[in-house]
mmCIF file of C-alpha atoms in Angstrom:
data_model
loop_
_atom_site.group_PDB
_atom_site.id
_atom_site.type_symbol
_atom_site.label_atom_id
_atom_site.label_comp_id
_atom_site.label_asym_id
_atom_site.label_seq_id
_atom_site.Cartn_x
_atom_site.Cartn_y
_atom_site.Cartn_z
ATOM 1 C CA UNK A 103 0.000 0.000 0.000
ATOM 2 C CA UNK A 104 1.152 3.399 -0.675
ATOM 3 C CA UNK A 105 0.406 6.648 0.864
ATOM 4 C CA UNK A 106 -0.262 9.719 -1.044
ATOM 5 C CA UNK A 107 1.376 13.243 0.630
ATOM 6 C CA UNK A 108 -2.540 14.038 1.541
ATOM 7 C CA UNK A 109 -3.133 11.322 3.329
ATOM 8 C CA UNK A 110 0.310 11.399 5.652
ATOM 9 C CA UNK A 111 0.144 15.389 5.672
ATOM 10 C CA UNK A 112 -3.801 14.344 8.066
ATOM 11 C CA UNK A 113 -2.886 12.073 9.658
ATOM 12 C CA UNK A 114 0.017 13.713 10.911
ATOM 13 C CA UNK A 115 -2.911 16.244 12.385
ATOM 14 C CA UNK A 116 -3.309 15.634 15.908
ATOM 15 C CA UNK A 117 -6.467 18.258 15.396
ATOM 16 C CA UNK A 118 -7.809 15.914 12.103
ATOM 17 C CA UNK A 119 -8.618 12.684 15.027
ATOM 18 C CA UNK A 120 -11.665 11.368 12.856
ATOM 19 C CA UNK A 121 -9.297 11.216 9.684
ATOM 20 C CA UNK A 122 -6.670 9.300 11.935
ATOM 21 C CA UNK A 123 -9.094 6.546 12.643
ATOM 22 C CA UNK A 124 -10.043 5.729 9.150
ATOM 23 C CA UNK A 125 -6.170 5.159 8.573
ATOM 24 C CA UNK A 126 -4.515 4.137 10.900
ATOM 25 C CA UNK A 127 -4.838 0.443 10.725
ATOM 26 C CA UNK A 128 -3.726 0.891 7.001
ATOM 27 C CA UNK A 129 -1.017 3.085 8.921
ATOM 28 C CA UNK A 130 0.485 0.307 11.108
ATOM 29 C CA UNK A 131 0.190 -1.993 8.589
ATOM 30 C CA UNK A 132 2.211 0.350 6.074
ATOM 31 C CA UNK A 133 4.972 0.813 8.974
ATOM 32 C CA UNK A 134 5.626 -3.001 8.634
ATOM 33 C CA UNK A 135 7.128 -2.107 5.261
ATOM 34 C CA UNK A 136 10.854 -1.812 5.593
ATOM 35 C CA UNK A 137 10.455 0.352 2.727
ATOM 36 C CA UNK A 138 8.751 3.305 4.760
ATOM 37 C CA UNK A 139 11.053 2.967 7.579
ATOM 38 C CA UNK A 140 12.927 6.205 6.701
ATOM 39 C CA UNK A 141 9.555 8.329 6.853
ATOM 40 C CA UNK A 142 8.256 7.139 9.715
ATOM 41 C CA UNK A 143 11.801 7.598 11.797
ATOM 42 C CA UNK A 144 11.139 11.285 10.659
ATOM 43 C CA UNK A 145 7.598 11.310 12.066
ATOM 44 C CA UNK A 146 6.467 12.072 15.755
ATOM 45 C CA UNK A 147 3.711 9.261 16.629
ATOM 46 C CA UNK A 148 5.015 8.012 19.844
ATOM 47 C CA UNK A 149 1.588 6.132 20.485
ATOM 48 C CA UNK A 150 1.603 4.641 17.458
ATOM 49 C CA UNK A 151 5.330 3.420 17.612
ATOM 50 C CA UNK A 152 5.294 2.610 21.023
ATOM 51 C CA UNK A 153 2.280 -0.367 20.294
ATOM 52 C CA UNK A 154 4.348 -1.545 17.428
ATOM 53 C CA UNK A 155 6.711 -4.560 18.654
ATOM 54 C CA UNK A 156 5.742 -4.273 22.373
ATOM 55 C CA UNK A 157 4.324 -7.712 22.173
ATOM 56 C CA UNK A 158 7.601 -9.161 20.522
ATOM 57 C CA UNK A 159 10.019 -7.935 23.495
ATOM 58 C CA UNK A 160 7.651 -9.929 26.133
ATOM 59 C CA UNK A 161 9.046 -13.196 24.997
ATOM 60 C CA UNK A 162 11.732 -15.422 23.680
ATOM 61 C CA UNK A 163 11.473 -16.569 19.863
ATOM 62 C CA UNK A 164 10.212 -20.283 20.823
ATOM 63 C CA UNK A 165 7.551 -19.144 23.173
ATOM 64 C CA UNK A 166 5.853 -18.030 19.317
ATOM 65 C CA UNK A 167 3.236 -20.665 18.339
ATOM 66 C CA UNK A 168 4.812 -20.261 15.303
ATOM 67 C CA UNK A 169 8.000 -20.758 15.741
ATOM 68 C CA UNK A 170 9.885 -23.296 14.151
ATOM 69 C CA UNK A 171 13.012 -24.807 15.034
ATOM 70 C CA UNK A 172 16.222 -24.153 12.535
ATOM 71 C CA UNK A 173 19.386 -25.517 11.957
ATOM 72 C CA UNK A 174 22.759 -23.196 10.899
ATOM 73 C CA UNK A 175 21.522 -23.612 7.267
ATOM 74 C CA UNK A 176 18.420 -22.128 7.816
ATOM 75 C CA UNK A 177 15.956 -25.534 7.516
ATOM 76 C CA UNK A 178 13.795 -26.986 9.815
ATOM 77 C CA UNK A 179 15.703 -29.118 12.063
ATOM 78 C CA UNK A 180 14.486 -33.144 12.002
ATOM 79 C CA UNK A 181 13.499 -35.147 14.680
ATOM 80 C CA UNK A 182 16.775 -36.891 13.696
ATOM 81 C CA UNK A 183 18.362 -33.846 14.739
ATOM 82 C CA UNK A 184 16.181 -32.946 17.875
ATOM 83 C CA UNK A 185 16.347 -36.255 19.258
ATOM 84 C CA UNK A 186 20.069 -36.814 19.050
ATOM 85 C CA UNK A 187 20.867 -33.338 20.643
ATOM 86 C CA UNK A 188 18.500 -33.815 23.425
ATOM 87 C CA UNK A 189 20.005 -37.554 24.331
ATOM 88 C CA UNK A 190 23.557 -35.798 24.124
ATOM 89 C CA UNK A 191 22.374 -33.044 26.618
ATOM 90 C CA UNK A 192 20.746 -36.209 28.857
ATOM 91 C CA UNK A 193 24.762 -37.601 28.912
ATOM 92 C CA UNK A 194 26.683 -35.083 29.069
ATOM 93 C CA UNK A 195 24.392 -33.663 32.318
ATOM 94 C CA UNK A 196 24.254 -37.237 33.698
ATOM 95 C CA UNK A 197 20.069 -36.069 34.130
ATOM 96 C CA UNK A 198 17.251 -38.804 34.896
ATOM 97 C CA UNK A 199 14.529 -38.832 31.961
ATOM 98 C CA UNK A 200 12.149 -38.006 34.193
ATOM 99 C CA UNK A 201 13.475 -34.564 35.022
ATOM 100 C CA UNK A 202 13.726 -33.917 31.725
ATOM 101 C CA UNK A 203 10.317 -34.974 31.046
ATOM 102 C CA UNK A 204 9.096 -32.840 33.849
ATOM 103 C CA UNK A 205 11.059 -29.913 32.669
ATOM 104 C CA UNK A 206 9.369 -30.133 29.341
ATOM 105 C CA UNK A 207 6.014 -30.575 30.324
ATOM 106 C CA UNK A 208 5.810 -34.267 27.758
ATOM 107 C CA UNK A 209 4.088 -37.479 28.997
ATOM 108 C CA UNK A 210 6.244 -40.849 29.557
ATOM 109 C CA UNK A 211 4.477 -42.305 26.441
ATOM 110 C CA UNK A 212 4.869 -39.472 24.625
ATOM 111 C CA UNK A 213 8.874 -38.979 25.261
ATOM 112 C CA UNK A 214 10.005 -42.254 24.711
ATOM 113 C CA UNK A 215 8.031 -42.771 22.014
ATOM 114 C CA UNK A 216 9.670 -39.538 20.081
ATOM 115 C CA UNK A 217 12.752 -40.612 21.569
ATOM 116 C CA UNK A 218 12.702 -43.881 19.668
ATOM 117 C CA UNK A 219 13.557 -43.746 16.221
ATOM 118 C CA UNK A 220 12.182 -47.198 14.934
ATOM 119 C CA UNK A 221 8.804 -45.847 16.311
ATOM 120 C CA UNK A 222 8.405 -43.625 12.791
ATOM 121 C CA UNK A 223 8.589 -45.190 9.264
ATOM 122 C CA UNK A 224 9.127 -41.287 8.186
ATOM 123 C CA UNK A 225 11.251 -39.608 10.765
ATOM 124 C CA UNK A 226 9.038 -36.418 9.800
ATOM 125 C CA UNK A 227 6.019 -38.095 11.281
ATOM 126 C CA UNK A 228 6.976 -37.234 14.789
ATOM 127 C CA UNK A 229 6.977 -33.778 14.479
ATOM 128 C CA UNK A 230 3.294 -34.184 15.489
ATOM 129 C CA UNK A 231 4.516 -35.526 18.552
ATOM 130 C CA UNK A 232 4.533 -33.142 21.455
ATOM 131 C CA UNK A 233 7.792 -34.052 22.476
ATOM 132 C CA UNK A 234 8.755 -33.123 19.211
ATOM 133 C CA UNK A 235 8.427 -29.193 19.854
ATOM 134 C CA UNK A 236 8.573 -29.355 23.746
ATOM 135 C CA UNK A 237 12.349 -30.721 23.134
ATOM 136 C CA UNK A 238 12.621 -27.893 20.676
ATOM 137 C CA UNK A 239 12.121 -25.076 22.881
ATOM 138 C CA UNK A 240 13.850 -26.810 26.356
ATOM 139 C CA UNK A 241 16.850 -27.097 23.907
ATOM 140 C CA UNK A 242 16.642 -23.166 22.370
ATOM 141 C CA UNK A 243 16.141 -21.993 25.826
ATOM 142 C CA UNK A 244 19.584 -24.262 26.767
ATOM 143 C CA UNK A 245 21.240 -22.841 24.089
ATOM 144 C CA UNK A 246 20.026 -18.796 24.909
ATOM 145 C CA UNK A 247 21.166 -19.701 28.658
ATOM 146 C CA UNK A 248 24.626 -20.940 27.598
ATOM 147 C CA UNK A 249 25.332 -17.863 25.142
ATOM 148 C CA UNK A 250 23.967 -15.674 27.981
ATOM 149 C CA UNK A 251 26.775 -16.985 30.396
ATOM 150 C CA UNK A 252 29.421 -17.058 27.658
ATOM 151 C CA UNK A 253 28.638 -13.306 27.033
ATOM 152 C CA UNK A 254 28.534 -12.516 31.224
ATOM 153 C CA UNK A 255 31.967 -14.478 31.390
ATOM 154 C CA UNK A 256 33.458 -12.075 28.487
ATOM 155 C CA UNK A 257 32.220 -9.368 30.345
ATOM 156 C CA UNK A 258 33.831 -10.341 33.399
ATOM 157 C CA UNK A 259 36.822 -10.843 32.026
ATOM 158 C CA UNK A 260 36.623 -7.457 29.809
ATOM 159 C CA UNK A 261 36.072 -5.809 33.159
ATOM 160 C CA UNK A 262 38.953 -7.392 35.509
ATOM 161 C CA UNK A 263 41.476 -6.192 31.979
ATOM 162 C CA UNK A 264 40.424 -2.692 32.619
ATOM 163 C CA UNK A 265 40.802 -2.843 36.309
ATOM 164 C CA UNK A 266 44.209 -4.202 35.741
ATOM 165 C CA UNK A 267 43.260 -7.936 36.373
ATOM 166 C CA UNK A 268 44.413 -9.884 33.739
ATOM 167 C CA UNK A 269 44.696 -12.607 35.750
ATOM 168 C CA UNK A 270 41.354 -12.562 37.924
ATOM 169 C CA UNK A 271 40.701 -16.150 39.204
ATOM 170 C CA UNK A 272 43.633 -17.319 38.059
ATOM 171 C CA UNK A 273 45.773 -18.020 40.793
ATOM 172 C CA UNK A 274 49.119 -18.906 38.364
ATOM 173 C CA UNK A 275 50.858 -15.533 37.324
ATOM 174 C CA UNK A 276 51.931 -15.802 33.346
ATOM 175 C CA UNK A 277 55.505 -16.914 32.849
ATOM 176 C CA UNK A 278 57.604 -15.038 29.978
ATOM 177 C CA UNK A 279 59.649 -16.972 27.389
ATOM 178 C CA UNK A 280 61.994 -15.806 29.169
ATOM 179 C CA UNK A 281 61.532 -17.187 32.298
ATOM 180 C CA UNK A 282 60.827 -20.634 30.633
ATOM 181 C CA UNK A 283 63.848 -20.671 28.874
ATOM 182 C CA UNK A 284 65.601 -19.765 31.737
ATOM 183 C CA UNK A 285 64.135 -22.693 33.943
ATOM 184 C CA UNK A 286 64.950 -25.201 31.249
ATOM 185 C CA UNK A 287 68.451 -24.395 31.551
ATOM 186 C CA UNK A 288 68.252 -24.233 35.356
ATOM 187 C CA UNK A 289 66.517 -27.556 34.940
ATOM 188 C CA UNK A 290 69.302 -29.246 32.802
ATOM 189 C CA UNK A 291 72.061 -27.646 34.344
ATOM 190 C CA UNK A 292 70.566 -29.795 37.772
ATOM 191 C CA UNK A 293 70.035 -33.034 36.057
ATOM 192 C CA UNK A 294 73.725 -32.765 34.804
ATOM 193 C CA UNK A 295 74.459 -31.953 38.386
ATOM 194 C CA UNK A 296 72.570 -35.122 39.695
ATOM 195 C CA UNK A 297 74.680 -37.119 37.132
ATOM 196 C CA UNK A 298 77.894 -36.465 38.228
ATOM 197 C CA UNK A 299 77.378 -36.806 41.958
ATOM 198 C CA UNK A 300 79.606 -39.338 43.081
ATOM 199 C CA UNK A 301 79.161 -42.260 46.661
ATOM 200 C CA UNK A 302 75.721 -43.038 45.630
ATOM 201 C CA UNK A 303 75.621 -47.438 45.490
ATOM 202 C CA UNK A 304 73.524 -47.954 41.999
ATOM 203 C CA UNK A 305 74.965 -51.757 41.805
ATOM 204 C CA UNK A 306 71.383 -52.942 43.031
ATOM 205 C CA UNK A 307 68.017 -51.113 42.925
ATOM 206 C CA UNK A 308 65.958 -50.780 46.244
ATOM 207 C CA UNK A 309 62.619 -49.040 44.908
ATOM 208 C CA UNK A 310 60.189 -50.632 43.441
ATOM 209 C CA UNK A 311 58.503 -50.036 40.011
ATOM 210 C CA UNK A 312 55.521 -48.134 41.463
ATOM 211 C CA UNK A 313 58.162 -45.879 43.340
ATOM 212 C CA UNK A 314 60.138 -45.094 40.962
ATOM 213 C CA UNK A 315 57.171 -43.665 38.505
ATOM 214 C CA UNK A 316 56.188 -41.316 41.230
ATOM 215 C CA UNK A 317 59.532 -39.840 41.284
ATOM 216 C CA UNK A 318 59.981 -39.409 37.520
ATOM 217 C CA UNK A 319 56.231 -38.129 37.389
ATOM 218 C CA UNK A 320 56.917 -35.453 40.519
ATOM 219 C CA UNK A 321 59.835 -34.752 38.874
ATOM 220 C CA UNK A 322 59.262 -33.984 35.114
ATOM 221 C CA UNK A 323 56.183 -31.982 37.132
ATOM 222 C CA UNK A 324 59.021 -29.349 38.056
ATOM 223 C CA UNK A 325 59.463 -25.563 36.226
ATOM 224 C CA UNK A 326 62.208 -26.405 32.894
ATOM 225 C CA UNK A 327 62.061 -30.209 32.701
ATOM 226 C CA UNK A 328 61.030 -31.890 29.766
ATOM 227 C CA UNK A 329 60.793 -35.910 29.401
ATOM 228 C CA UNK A 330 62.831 -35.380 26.311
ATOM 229 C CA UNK A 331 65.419 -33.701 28.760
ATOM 230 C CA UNK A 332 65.156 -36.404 31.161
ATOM 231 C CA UNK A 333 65.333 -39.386 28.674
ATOM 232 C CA UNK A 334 68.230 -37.358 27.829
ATOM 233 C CA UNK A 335 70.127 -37.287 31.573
ATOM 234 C CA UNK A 336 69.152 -41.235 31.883
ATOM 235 C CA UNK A 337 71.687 -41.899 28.966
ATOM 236 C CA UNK A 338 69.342 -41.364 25.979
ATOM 237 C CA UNK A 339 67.168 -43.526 26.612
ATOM 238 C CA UNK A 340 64.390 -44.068 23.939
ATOM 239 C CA UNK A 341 61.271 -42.305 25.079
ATOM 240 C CA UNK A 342 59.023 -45.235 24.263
ATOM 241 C CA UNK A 343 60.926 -46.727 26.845
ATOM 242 C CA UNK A 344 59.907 -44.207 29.307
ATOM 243 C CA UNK A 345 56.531 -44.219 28.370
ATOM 244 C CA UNK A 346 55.739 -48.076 28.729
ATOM 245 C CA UNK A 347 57.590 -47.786 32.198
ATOM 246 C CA UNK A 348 55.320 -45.309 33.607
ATOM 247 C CA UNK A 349 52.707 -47.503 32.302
ATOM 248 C CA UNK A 350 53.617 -50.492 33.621
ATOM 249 C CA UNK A 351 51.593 -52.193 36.415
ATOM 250 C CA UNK A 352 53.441 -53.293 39.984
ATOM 251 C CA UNK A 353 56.572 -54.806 38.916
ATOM 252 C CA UNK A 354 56.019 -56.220 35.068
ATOM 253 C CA UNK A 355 58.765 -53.297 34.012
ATOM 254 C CA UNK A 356 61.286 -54.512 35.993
ATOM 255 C CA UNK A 357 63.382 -55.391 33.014
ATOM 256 C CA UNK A 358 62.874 -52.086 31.458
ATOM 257 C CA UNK A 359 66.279 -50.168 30.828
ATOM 258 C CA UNK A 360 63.965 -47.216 32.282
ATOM 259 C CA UNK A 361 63.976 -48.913 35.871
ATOM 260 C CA UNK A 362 67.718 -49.159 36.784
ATOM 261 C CA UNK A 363 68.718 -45.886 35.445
ATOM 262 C CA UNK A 364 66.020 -43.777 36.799
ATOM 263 C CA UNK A 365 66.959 -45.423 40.330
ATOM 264 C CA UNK A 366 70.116 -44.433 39.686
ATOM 265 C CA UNK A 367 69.274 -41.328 38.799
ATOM 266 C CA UNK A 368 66.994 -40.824 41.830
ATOM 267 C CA UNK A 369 69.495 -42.346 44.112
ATOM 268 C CA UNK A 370 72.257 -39.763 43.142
ATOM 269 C CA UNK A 371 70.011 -37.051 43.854
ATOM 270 C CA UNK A 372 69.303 -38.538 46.974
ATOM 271 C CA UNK A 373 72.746 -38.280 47.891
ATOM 272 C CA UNK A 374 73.267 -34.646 46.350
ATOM 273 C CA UNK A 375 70.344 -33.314 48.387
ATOM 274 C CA UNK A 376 71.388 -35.095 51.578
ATOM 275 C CA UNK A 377 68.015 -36.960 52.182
ATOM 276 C CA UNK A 378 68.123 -39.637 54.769
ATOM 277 C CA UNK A 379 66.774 -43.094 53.167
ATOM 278 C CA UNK A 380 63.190 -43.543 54.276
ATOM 279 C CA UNK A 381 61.386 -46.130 56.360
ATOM 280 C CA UNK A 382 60.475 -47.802 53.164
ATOM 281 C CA UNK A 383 63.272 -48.101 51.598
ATOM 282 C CA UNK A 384 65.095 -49.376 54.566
ATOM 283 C CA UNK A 385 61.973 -52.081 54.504
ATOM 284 C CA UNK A 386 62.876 -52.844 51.173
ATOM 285 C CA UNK A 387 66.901 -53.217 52.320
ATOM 286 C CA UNK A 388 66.225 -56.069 54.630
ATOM 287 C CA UNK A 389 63.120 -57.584 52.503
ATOM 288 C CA UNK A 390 65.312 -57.868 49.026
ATOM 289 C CA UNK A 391 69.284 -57.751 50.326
ATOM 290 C CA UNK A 392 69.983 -58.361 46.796
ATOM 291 C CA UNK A 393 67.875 -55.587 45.834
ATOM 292 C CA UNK A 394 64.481 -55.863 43.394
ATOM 293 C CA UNK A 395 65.012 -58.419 40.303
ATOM 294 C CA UNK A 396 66.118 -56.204 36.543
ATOM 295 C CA UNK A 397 64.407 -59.398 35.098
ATOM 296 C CA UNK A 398 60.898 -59.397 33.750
ATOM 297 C CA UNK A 399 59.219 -62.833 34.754
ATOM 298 C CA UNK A 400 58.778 -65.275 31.099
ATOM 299 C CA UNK A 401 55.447 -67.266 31.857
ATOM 300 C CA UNK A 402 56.618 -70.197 29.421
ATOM 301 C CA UNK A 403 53.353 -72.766 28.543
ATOM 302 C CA UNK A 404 53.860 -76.473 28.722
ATOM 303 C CA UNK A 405 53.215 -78.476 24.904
ATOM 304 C CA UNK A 406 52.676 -82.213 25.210
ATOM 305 C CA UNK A 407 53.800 -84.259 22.224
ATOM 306 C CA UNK A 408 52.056 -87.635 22.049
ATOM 307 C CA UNK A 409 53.414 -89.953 19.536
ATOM 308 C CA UNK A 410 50.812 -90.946 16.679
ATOM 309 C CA UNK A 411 51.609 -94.971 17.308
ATOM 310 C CA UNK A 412 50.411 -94.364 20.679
ATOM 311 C CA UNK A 413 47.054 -93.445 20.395
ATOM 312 C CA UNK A 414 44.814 -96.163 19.152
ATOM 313 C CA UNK A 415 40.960 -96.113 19.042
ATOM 314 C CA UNK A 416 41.082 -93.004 21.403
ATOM 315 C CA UNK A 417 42.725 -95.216 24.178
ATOM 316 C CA UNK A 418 46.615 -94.101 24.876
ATOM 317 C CA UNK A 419 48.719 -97.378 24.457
#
């Protein structure tokens, strides 16, 4: 519909009220035309502007009755779709069914019938299922919530950079190149250290497996030191090596090159730092004198070989 200059020119009146009412329906409905959007910014109706839209700000897209769910491409999304995003958001929230079902307002029936994809020779068929839409809008409103939090958390963050808070909640200060360099050289420099201590006994090995893969884990944990580093101050050892040691269970990597050296290792440092030898390991002194085996148990299987010319009519002869 289009206006003529007349027609805008009374209604623009406030004196010409009787001429207002025979247009202005045909007014609001002309404001709906994105074409006309320049003119009316330039006109002063705030009781007409004020009714348009008022009823779109009072709720959220899928509280529309016609609303329609949509995927990123702009298509309705398919039960397919609906149901597989709702029994992701059931696993990864560990929920019971029936909190969901009660949070959607669906029936038992209903739900697991929707949720059941052999139920529908046409997967579009269950879009007449109320669990259909209900799951629809729970998940939209999941989705609004999560965006809303994501924004609030940028916010936050925004906010603690401008108050000089860059690292707000985080209880770790940064650590320059720099400084990491500088701790990996620190962090060699002691491993070389370790190496060359001399009085330790490494002839026999007094920790178990288990013990010795909390030392190299605590110690790999430190500022600078790197397994590579590490495999590196153990005599280059391969780092598959090192990784099926700290994987082992009890003592099945006894055998493992790993095992002797990092004792060694450990045991130098022990002697470097001046730690006393702990109850344990004085436990293990007087349990294994002859320290823990370097040999990895073979479990060998017994084969009986029976002669053909003894077995005759299934007796043994």
């Amino acid at each position: 519909m289009v206006f003529t200059a007349r027609q805008v020119t009374i209604l623009l009146r406030p004196e010409q009220s009787k001429q207002n009412d025979r247009f202005i329906m045909s007014w609001y409905d002309y404001m709906l035309n994105r074409s006309y959007a320049s003119a009316y910014a330039a006109t002063t109706l705030p009781s007409v502007s004020s009714s348009i839209g008022d009823d779109d700000d009072d709720g959220m897209p899928w509280d529309d009755d016609n609303w329609v769910p949509r995927n990123k491409s702009g298509r309705q999304m398919s039960p397919n779709q609906i149901r597989g995003e709702l029994q992701r958001y059931i696993d990864a929230n560990s929920l019971a069914k029936s909190k969901v079902m009660k949070e959607m307002g669906v029936t038992g029936p209903s739900f697991y019938k929707f949720m059941n994809p052999s139920s529908y020779k046409d997967q579009w068929r269950a879009t007449k299922n109320q669990t259909y839409w209900a799951a629809a809008r729970f998940l939209a409103k999941v989705k609004y919530e999560k965006e809303q939090e994501k924004k609030a958390s940028k916010g936050k963050k925004r906010k603690a950079v401008a108050d000089g808070e860059e690292n707000a909640g985080n209880t770790m200060p940064k650590i320059s190149k720099k400084a990491k360099k500088q701790d990996k050289a620190d962090a060699v420099a002691l491993m070389a250290k370790i190496n060359a201590t001399q009085g330790a006994n490494t002839s026999v090995v007094y920790d178990s497996c288990p013990k010795i893969v909390a030392k190299i884990k605590d110690f790999v944990a430190q500022p600078g030191v790197t397994k590579a580093d590490f495999c590196a101050a153990l005599g280059d050892i391969n780092s598959n090596s090192l990784r099926t040691f700290l994987m082992g269970k009890k003592q099945d990597q006894c055998g493992n090159v790993t095992y002797r050296r990092a004792y060694a290792f450990f045991e130098k440092k022990r002697v470097l730092e001046g730690e006393a030898k702990t109850v344990r390991r004085l436990k293990n002194q007087t349990e294994h004198p002859h320290g823990f085996s370097l040999e990895k148990e073979r479990n060998f299987k017994q084969v009986y070989v029976v002669a053909a010319s003894s077995y005759r009519g299934g007796w043994f002869m």
